[in-house]
Coordinates of C-alpha atoms in Angstrom, one line a residue:
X197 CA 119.7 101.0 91.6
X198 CA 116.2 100.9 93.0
X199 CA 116.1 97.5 94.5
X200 CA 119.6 98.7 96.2
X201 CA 118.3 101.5 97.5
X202 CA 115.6 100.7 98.8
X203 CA 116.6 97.6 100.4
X204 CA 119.2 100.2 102.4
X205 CA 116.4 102.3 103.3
X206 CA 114.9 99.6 105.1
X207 CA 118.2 98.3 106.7
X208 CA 118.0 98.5 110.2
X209 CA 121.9 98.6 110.9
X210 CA 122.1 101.7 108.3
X211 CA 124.1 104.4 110.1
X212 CA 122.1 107.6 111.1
X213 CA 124.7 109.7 108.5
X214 CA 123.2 107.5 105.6
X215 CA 119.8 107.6 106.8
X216 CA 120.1 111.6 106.4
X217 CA 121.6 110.8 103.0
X218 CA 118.4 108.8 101.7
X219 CA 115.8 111.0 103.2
X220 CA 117.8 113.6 101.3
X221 CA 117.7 111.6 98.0
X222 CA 113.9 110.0 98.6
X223 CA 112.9 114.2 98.8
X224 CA 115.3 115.4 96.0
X225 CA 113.5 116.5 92.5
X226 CA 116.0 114.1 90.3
X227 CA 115.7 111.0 92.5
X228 CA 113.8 108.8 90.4
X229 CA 113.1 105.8 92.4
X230 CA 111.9 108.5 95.5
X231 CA 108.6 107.9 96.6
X232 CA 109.1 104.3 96.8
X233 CA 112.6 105.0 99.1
X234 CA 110.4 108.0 101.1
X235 CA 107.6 105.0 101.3
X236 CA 110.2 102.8 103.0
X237 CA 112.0 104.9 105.0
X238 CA 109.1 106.5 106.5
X239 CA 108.5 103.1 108.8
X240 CA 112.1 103.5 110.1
X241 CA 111.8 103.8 113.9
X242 CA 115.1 105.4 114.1
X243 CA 114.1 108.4 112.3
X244 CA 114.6 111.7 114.1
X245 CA 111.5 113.9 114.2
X246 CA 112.9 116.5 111.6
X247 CA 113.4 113.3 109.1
X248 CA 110.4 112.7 109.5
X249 CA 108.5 115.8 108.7
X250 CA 110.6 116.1 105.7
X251 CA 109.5 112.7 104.5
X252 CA 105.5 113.3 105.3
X253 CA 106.0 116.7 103.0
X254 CA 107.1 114.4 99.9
X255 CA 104.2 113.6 98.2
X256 CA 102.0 110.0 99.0
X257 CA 104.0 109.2 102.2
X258 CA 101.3 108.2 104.7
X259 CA 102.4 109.4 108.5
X260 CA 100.7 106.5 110.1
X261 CA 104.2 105.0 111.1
X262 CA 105.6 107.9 112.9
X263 CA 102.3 109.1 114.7
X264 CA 101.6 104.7 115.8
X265 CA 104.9 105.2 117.3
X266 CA 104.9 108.8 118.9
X267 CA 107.4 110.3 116.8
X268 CA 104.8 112.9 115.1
X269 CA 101.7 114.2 116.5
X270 CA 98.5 114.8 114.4
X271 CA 99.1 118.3 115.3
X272 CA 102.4 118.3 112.8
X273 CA 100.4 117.7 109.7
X274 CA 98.4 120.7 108.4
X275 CA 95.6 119.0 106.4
X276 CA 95.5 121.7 104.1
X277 CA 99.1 121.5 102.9
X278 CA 99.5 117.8 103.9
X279 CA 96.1 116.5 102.6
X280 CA 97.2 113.2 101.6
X281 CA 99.1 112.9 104.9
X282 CA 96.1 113.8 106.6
X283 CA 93.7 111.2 104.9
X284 CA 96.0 108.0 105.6
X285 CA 95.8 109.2 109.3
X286 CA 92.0 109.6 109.3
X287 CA 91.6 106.4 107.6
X288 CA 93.6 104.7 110.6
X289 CA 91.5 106.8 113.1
X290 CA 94.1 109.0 113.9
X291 CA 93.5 112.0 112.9
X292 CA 91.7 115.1 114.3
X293 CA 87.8 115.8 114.6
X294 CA 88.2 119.4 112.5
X295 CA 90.4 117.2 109.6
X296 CA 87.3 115.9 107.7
X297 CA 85.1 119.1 107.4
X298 CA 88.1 121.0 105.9
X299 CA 88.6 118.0 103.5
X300 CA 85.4 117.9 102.2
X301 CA 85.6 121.0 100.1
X302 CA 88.7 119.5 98.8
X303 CA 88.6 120.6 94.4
X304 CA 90.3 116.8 94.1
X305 CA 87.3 114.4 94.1
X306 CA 90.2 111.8 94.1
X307 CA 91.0 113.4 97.9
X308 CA 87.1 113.4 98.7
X309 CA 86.9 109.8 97.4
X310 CA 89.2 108.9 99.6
X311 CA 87.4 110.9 102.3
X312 CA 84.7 109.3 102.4
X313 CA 85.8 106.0 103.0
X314 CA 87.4 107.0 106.2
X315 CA 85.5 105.7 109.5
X316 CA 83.7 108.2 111.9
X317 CA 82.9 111.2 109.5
X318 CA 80.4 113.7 111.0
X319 CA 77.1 113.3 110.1
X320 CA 77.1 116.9 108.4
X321 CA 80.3 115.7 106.8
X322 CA 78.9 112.5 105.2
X323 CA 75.5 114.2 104.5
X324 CA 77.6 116.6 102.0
X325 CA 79.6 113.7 100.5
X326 CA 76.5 112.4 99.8
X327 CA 75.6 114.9 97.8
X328 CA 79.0 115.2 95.8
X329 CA 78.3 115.9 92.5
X330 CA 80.9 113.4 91.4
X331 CA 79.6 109.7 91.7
X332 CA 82.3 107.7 92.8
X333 CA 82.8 110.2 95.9
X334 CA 79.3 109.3 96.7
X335 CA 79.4 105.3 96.0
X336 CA 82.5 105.3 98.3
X337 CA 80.8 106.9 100.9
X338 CA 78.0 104.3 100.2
X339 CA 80.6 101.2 100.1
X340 CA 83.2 101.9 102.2
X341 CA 82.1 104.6 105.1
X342 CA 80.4 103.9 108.4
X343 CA 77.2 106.5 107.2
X344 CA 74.8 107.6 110.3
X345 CA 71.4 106.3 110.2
X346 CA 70.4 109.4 108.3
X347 CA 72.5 109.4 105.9
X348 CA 72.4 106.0 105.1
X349 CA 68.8 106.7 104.2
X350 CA 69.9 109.1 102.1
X351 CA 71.9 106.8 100.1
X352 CA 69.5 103.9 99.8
X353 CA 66.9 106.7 98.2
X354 CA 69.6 108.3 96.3
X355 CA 68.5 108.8 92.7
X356 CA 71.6 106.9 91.2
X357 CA 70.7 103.3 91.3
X358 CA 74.7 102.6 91.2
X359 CA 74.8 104.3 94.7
X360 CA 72.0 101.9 96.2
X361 CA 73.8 99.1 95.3
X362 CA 77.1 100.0 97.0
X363 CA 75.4 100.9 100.0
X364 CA 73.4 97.0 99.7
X365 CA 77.3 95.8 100.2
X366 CA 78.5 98.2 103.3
X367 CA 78.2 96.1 106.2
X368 CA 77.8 99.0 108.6
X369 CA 74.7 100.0 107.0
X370 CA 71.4 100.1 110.0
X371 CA 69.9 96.5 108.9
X372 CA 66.6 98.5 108.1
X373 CA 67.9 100.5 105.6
X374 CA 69.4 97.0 104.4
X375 CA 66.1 95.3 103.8
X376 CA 64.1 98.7 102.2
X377 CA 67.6 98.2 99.3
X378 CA 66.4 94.5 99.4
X379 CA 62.8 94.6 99.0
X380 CA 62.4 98.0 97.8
X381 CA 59.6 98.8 100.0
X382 CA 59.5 102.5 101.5
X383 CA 61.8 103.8 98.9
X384 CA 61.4 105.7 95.7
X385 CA 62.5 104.5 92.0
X386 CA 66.1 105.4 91.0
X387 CA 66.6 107.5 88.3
X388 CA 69.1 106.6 86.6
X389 CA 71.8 103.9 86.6
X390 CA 75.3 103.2 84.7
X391 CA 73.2 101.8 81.9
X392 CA 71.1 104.5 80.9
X393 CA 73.2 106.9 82.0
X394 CA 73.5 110.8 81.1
X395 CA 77.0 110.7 81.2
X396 CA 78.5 108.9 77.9
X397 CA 81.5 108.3 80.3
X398 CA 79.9 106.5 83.1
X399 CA 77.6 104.4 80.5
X400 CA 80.3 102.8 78.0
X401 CA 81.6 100.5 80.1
X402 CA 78.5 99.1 82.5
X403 CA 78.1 95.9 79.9
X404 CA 81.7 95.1 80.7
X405 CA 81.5 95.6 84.1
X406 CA 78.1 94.3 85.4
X407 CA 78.3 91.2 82.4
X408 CA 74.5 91.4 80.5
X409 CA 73.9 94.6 82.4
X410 CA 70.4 96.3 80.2
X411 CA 68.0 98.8 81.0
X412 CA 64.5 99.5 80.0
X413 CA 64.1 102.1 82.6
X414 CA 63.4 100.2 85.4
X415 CA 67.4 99.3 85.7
X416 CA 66.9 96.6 86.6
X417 CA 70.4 94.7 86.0
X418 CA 71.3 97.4 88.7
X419 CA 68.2 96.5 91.1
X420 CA 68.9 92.8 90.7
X421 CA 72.7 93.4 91.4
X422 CA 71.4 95.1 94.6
X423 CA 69.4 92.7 96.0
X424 CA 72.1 90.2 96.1
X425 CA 74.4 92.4 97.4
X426 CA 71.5 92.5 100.1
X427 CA 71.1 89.3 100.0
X428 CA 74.8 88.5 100.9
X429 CA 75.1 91.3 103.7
X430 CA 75.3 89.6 107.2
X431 CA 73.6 92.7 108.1
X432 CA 70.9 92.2 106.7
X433 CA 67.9 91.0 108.6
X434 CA 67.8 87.0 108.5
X435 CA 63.6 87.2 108.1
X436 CA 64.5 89.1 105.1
X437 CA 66.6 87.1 103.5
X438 CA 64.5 84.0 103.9
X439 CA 61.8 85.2 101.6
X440 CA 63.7 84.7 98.5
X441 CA 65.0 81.1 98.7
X442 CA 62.2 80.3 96.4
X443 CA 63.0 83.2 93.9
X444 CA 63.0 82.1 90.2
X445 CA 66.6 84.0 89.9
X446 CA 69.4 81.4 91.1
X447 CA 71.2 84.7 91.5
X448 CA 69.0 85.6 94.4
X449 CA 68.7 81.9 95.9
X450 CA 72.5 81.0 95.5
X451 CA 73.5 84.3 98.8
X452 CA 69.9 82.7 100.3
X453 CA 71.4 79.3 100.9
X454 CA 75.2 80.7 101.8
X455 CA 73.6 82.9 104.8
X456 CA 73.7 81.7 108.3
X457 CA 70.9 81.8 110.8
X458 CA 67.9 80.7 108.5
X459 CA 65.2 77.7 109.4
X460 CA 66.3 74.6 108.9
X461 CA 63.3 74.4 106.3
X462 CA 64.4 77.0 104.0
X463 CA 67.8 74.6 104.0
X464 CA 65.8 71.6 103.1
X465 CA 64.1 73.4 100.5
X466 CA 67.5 74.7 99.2
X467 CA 69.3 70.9 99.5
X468 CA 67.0 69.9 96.1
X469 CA 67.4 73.1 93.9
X470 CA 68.6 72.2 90.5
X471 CA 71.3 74.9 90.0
X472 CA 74.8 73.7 91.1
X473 CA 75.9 77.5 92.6
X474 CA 72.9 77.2 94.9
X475 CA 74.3 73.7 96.2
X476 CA 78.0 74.8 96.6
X477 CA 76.9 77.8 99.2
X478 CA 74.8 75.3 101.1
X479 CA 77.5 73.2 101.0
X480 CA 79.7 76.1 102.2
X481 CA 77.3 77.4 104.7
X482 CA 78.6 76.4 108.6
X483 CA 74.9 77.0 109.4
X484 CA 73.1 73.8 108.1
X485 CA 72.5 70.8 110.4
X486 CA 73.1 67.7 110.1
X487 CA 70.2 66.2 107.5
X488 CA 71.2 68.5 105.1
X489 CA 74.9 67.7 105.3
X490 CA 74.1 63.7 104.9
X491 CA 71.9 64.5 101.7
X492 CA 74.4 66.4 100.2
X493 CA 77.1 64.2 101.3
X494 CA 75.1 61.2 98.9
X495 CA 76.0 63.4 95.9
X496 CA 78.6 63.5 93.2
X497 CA 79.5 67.3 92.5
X498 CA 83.1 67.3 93.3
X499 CA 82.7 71.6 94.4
X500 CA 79.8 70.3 96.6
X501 CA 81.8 67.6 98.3
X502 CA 85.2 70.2 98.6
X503 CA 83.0 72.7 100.5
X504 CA 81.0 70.1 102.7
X505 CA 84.5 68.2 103.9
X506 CA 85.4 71.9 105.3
X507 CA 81.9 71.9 107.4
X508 CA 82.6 72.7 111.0
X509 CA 79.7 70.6 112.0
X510 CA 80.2 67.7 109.7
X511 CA 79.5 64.1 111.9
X512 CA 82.9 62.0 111.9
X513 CA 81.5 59.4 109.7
X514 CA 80.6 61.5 106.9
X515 CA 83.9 62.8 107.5
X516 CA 85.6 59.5 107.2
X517 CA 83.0 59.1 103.9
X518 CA 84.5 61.9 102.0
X519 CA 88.3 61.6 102.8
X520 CA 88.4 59.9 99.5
X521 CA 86.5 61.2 97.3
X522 CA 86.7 65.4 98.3
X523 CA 89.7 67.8 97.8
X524 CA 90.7 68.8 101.3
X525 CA 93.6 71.4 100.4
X526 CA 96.3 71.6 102.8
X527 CA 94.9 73.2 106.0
X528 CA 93.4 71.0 109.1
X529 CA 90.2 70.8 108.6
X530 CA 87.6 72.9 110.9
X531 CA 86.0 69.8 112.0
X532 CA 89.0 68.0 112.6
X533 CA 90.4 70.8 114.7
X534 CA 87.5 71.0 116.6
X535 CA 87.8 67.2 117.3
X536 CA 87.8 66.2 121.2
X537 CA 90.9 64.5 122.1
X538 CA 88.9 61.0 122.6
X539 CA 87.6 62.0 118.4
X540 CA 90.6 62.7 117.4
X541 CA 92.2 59.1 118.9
X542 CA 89.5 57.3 116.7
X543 CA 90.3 59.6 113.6
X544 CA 94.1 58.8 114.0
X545 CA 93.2 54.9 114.4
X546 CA 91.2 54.8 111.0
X547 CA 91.8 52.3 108.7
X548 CA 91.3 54.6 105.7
X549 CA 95.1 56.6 105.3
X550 CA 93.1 59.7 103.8
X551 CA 91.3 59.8 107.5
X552 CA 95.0 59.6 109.0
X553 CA 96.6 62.2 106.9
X554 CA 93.9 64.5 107.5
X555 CA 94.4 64.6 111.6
X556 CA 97.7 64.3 111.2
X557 CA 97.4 68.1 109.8
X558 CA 96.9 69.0 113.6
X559 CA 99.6 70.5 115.3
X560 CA 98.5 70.2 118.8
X561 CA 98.2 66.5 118.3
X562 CA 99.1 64.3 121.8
X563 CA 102.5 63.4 121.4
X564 CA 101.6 59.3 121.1
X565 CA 99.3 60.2 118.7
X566 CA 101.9 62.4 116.9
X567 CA 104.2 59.6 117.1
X568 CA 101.9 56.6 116.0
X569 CA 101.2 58.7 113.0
X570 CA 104.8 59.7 112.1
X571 CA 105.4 55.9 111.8
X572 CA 102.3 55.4 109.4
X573 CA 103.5 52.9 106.6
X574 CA 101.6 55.5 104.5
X575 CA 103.7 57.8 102.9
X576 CA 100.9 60.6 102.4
X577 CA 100.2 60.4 106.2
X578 CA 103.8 60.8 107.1
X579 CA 104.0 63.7 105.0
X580 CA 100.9 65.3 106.4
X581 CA 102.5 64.8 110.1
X582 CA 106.4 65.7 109.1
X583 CA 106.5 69.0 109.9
X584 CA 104.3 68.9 113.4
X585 CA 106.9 70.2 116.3
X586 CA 108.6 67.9 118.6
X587 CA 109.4 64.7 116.7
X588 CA 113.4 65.2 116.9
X589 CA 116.0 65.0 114.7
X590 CA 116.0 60.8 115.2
X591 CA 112.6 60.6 114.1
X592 CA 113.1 63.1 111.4
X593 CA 116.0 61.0 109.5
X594 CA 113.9 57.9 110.1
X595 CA 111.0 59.3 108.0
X596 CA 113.2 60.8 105.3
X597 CA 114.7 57.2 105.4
X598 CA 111.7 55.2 104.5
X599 CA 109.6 57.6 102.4
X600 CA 112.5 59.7 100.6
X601 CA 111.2 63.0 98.4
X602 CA 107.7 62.0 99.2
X603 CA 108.6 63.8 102.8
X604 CA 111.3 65.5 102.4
X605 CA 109.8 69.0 102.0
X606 CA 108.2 68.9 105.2
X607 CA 110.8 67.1 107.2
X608 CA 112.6 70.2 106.0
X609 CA 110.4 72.9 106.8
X610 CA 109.9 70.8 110.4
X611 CA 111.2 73.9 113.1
X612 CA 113.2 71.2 115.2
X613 CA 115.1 69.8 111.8
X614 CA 119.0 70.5 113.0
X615 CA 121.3 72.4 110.6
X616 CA 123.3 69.0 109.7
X617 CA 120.0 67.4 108.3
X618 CA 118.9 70.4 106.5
X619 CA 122.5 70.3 104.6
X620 CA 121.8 66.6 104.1
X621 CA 118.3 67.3 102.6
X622 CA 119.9 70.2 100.3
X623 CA 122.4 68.0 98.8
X624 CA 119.8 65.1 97.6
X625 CA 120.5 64.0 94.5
X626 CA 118.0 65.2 92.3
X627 CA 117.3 68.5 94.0
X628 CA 113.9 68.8 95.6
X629 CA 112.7 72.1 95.2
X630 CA 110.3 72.5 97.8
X631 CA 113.4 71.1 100.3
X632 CA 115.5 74.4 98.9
X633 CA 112.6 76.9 99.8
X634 CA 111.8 75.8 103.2
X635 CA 115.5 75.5 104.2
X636 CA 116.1 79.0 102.6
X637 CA 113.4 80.1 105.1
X638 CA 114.4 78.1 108.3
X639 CA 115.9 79.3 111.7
X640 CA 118.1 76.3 112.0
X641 CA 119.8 76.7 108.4
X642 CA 123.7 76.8 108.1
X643 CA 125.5 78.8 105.6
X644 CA 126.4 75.7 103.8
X645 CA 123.0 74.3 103.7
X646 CA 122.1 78.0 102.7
X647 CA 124.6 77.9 99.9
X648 CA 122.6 74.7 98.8
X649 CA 119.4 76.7 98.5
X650 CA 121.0 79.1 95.5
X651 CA 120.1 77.7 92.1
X652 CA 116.7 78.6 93.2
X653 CA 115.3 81.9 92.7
X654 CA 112.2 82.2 95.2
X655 CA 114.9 80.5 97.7
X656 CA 117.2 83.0 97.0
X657 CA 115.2 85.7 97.9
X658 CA 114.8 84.5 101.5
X659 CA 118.5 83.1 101.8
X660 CA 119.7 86.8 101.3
X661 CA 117.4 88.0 104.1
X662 CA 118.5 84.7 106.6
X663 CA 121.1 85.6 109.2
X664 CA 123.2 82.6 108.9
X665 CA 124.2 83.4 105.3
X666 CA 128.1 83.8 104.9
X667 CA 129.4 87.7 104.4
X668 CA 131.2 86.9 101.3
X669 CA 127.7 85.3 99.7
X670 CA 125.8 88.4 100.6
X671 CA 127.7 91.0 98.5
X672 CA 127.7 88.7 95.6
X673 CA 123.5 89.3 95.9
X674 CA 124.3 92.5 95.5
X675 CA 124.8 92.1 91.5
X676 CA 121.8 89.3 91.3
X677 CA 119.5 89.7 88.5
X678 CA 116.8 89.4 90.5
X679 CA 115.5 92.6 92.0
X680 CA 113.7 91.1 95.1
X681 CA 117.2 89.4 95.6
X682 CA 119.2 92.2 95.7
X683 CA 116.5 94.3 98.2
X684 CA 116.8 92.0 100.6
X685 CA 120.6 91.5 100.5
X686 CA 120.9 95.2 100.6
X687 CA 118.5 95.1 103.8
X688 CA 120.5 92.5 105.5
X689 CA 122.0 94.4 109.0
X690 CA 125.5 92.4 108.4
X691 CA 125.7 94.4 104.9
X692 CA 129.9 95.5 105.7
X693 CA 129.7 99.1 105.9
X694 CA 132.1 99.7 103.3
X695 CA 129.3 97.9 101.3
X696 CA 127.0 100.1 102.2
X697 CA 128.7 103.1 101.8
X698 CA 129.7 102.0 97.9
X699 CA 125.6 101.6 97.2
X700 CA 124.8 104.8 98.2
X701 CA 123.3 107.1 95.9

């Protein structure tokens, strides 16, 4: 009953009687499956304001929907009855400037913990939630608020070493505070941390957590921990981060050679450490230059080689170099799509098919460009450059023609594929599965080809939600065994009304 129910919650050709019936059901004591209807209904926009209000009194609704779209006003939600309501709205900036200091003295520390990862608390606010008594109010202040300068401070000297290193990862921590966390300098010994701590609670689980986490009371698993999260803070000062890339911990020199912004020395010196990690983040880093990308283009670590092809500043010819022997997943590559339209004729005129396939990933190709590739005699080509917009339906069948399920997929997930080829390409003999879920998802599909597309679960969840699918099919989702299936049937807007009225609890 769920999946029905909540499918008709989020119908948007429900009538407005049935719409009072769920918001009566979602708030009703018995209803079972109610917060997750309330959740749904709450995004209605033809809710009236009354519905509304009911729904933000049922407990874990968030009111962002109706204030985004004017329906509410902050004024309508008394934080102290409504806290919860109040908090989503504070965390999307909406809320009112008086909200967070009535919050704070909240007895929930869940309600403070979520508190204090809202943006723009006032400084006396955040000053008190850093000084909650419960740590994980504090270390979501540290990780997830936007602290004032002061209070950042505060953090970074807080006694708890766990609370240092949450505010080491909080990118809208002042960059000074960031490099006293990474160097230590200017700031007092924590202490305590989750390894030696008081609180039996807190200190079972830090092994599993933090893996080989120890203490001999200078924490220092916990001080290590911080100065990569430091370390891998774009906030940090780049001078800072500089200084380690000859640390003896690979922990510290692996974030050192994945920052941005560094000399092109402390690269250099990075290109010949030993430790793999340390070479996949140079290799992933968009800021090393060109020297560094040939030497580490002359290696053989398959991770280095998958990060470098995906360089945004790797020269063509390297590029060309590594088409064979790097995975390139499926997106175009930055390089490639920052290729100049003179670049991207030479890439397309390679005589290596890899280079081929891999512009012919672009979708803003020239259309004789787009067309040269679409009649590559290599099949992995074609299939890289069948679903680019604008080679028609004639071109289409020719490419199915010649390479046959090595293209079929992506000739039918192409947007100008017509409906009479998409019922062609569901009937193929074996089915191709990836053919069934991209027709199941496509504008141009007919009911028969969406009929096609059932034997397949993942394609049935789609086909129930596509416009073009037959009345008579629809229902029958109704009773599917999948619960996904039967949401979206039961959210489809040409659901018969009699249907609808039938489902409703």
């Amino acid at each position: 009953m769920s999946h029905l129910v909540q499918g008709l919650a989020a119908n948007p050709a429900l009538p407005p009687p049935f719409v009072a019936r769920l918001v009566a059901h979602a708030v009703g004591k018995d209803a079972e499956e109610g917060d997750w209807v309330a959740s749904v209904l709450i995004d209605r926009t033809d809710l009236s304001r009354e519905q509304a209000l009911t729904l933000v009194a049922h407990e874990g609704v968030r009111a962002v929907g109706p204030v985004r779209r004017g329906l509410l006003r902050a004024d309508d939600i008394d934080p102290r009855a409504r806290p919860d309501a109040a908090l989503a709205l504070l965390d999307e900036g909406l809320g009112l400037p008086h909200w967070p200091g009535l919050l704070v003295t909240d007895p929930d520390p869940g309600r403070r913990d979520k508190l204090a990862s809202c943006p723009g608390l006032p400084p006396e606010v955040a000053a008190r939630l850093a000084a909650d008594h419960q740590l994980d109010v504090v270390t979501s202040l540290a990780a997830y608020g936007t602290p004032d300068p002061a209070t950042a401070a505060l953090l970074a000297a807080h006694p708890h070493a766990e609370v240092r290193l949450f505010t080491a990862f909080n990118e809208a921590v002042p960059p000074a505070v960031l490099s006293a966390l990474l160097t230590g300098e200017g700031l007092p010994p924590a202490a305590e941390c989750t390894v030696c701590e008081k609180d039996p609670e807190l200190r079972w689980y830090a092994p599993y957590v933090r893996g080989g986490a120890d203490c001999d009371g200078s924490h220092r698993s916990t001080v290590q921990a911080t100065r990569r999260a430091a370390l891998e803070n774009p906030s940090t000062p780049a001078g800072d981060v500089a200084r380690f890339a000859g640390d003896p911990s690979m922990l510290l020199r692996e974030p050192v050679a994945a920052r941005a912004g560094l000399p092109d020395a402390v690269y250099a010196g990075l290109a010949r450490d030993p430790v793999p990690g340390v070479l996949w983040a140079l290799a992933g880093n968009p800021g090393t230059g060109e020297a560094v990308i040939r030497e580490l283009a002359a290696g053989r670590d398959p991770e280095v080689l998958a990060r470098l092809i995906r360089h945004p500043r790797l020269p063509l010819d390297v590029l060309a170099g590594l088409a064979a022997r790097a995975r390139a997943g499926r997106e175009t590559l930055p390089r490639i799509a920052a290729a100049t339209e003179a670049e991207v004729d030479e890439l397309a005129a390679s005589p290596e098919a890899g280079v081929r396939a891999l512009v012919a990933r672009r979708r803003d190709l020239p259309p004789a460009v787009r067309d040269a590739l679409a009649a590559d005699p290599d099949a992995k080509v074609v299939k890289a450059v069948a679903s680019h917009p604008g080679l028609g339906e004639h071109r289409l069948r020719a490419m199915a023609a010649r390479h046959g399920v090595h293209v079929l997929a992506q000739v039918a997930a192409n947007p100008d594929a017509p409906g009479a080829l998409l019922e062609e390409l569901v009937r193929h003999d074996p089915p191709v599965l990836g053919v069934l879920r991209a027709v199941a998802r496509h504008p141009n599909a007919t009911g028969p080809a969406l009929l096609g597309c059932l034997a397949d679960v993942k394609s049935r969840r789609h086909v129930a939600a596509h416009p073009a699918l037959p009345a008579r099919e629809l229902i029958r989702l109704l009773d599917d065994p999948d619960g996904q299936v039967v949401e979206a049937a039961a959210a489809h807007p040409a659901l018969p009304l009699a249907v609808m009225r039938e489902s409703m609890p």
